[in-house]
């Protein structure tokens, strides 16, 4: 009945590129333990850089 691959909307965050500001990835964040901003280096397909 329920799909295990679906994430709840309250834990789902968008990761955007620091250079071109496009949303490239989605990730999970525990909002109870992490109060500050989350920064991860990921590859942007649009500007072809790790930001």
Coordinates of N, CA and C in Angstrom, one line a residue:
X1 N 0.8 -1.2 0.0 CA 0.0 0.0 0.0 C 0.9 1.3 0.0
X2 N 1.9 1.3 0.9 CA 2.8 2.5 0.9 C 4.1 2.1 0.2
X3 N 4.6 3.1 -0.5 CA 5.9 2.9 -1.2 C 7.0 3.3 -0.3
X4 N 8.0 2.5 -0.1 CA 9.1 2.9 0.8 C 10.1 3.9 0.1
X5 N 10.0 4.1 -1.2 CA 10.9 5.0 -1.9 C 10.5 6.4 -1.7
X6 N 9.3 6.7 -1.3 CA 8.8 8.0 -1.1 C 9.3 8.6 0.2
X7 N 9.7 9.9 0.1 CA 10.1 10.6 1.4 C 9.0 11.5 1.8
X8 N 9.0 11.8 3.1 CA 8.0 12.7 3.6 C 8.4 14.1 3.2
X9 N 7.4 15.0 3.0 CA 7.7 16.3 2.5 C 8.4 17.2 3.5
X10 N 8.2 16.9 4.8 CA 8.8 17.8 5.8 C 10.3 17.6 5.9
X11 N 10.8 16.4 5.5 CA 12.2 16.1 5.6 C 12.9 16.4 4.3
X12 N 12.2 16.6 3.2 CA 12.8 16.8 1.9 C 13.2 18.2 1.7
X13 N 14.5 18.4 1.3 CA 15.0 19.8 1.0 C 15.5 19.8 -0.4
X14 N 15.6 21.0 -1.0 CA 16.1 21.2 -2.3 C 17.6 21.7 -2.2
X15 N 18.5 21.1 -2.9 CA 19.9 21.6 -3.0 C 20.1 22.4 -4.2
X16 N 20.4 23.7 -4.1 CA 20.6 24.5 -5.3 C 22.1 24.8 -5.5
X17 N 22.5 25.1 -6.7 CA 23.8 25.5 -7.1 C 24.1 26.9 -6.5
X18 N 25.3 27.0 -6.0 CA 25.7 28.3 -5.4 C 26.0 29.3 -6.5
X19 N 26.4 28.9 -7.7 CA 26.7 29.7 -8.8 C 25.5 30.1 -9.7
X20 N 24.8 29.1 -10.2 CA 23.7 29.5 -11.1 C 22.3 29.4 -10.4
X21 N 22.3 29.0 -9.2 CA 21.0 29.0 -8.3 C 19.9 28.1 -8.9
X22 N 20.3 27.1 -9.6 CA 19.3 26.1 -10.1 C 19.2 25.0 -9.1
X23 N 18.1 24.4 -9.0 CA 17.9 23.2 -8.1 C 18.2 22.0 -8.9
X24 N 19.3 21.3 -8.4 CA 19.8 20.1 -9.1 C 19.5 18.8 -8.3
X25 N 19.5 18.9 -7.0 CA 19.4 17.7 -6.2 C 18.4 17.9 -5.1
X26 N 17.9 16.7 -4.6 CA 17.0 16.7 -3.4 C 17.7 15.8 -2.3
X27 N 17.5 16.2 -1.1 CA 18.1 15.4 0.0 C 17.2 15.4 1.2
X28 N 17.5 14.7 2.2 CA 16.8 14.7 3.5 C 17.5 15.4 4.5
X29 N 16.8 16.1 5.4 CA 17.4 16.8 6.5 C 16.5 16.6 7.8
X30 N 17.2 16.3 8.9 CA 16.4 16.2 10.1 C 16.4 17.6 10.7
X31 N 15.2 18.2 10.7 CA 15.0 19.6 11.2 C 15.1 19.7 12.7
X32 N 15.0 18.6 13.4 CA 15.0 18.7 14.9 C 16.5 18.8 15.3
X33 N 17.4 18.1 14.7 CA 18.8 18.1 15.1 C 19.7 19.1 14.4
X34 N 19.3 19.4 13.1 CA 20.1 20.4 12.3 C 19.3 21.7 12.2
X35 N 19.7 22.7 13.0 CA 19.0 24.0 12.9 C 19.5 24.9 11.9
X36 N 20.8 24.8 11.6 CA 21.5 25.7 10.7 C 21.4 25.2 9.2
X37 N 21.9 26.0 8.3 CA 21.8 25.8 6.9 C 22.8 24.6 6.5
X38 N 22.3 23.8 5.6 CA 23.0 22.6 5.2 C 23.8 22.9 3.9
X39 N 25.1 22.7 3.8 CA 25.8 22.9 2.6 C 26.6 21.7 2.2
X40 N 26.3 21.2 1.0 CA 27.0 20.0 0.4 C 27.6 20.4 -0.9
X41 N 28.7 19.9 -1.2 CA 29.3 20.1 -2.5 C 28.8 19.0 -3.5
X42 N 28.1 19.4 -4.5 CA 27.6 18.4 -5.5 C 27.9 19.0 -6.9
X43 N 27.9 18.1 -7.9 CA 28.2 18.6 -9.3 C 26.9 19.1 -9.9
X44 N 27.1 20.4 -10.5 CA 26.0 21.0 -11.2 C 26.1 20.7 -12.6
X45 N 25.0 20.1 -13.2 CA 25.0 19.7 -14.6 C 24.9 20.9 -15.5
X46 N 24.4 22.0 -15.0 CA 24.2 23.2 -15.9 C 25.4 24.1 -16.0
X47 N 26.1 24.3 -14.9 CA 27.3 25.1 -15.0 C 28.6 24.3 -15.0
X48 N 28.4 23.0 -14.9 CA 29.5 22.0 -14.9 C 30.6 22.2 -13.9
X49 N 30.3 22.5 -12.7 CA 31.2 22.8 -11.6 C 30.7 22.1 -10.3
X50 N 31.7 21.8 -9.4 CA 31.4 21.3 -8.1 C 31.1 22.5 -7.2
X51 N 29.9 22.7 -6.8 CA 29.6 23.8 -5.9 C 28.8 23.4 -4.7

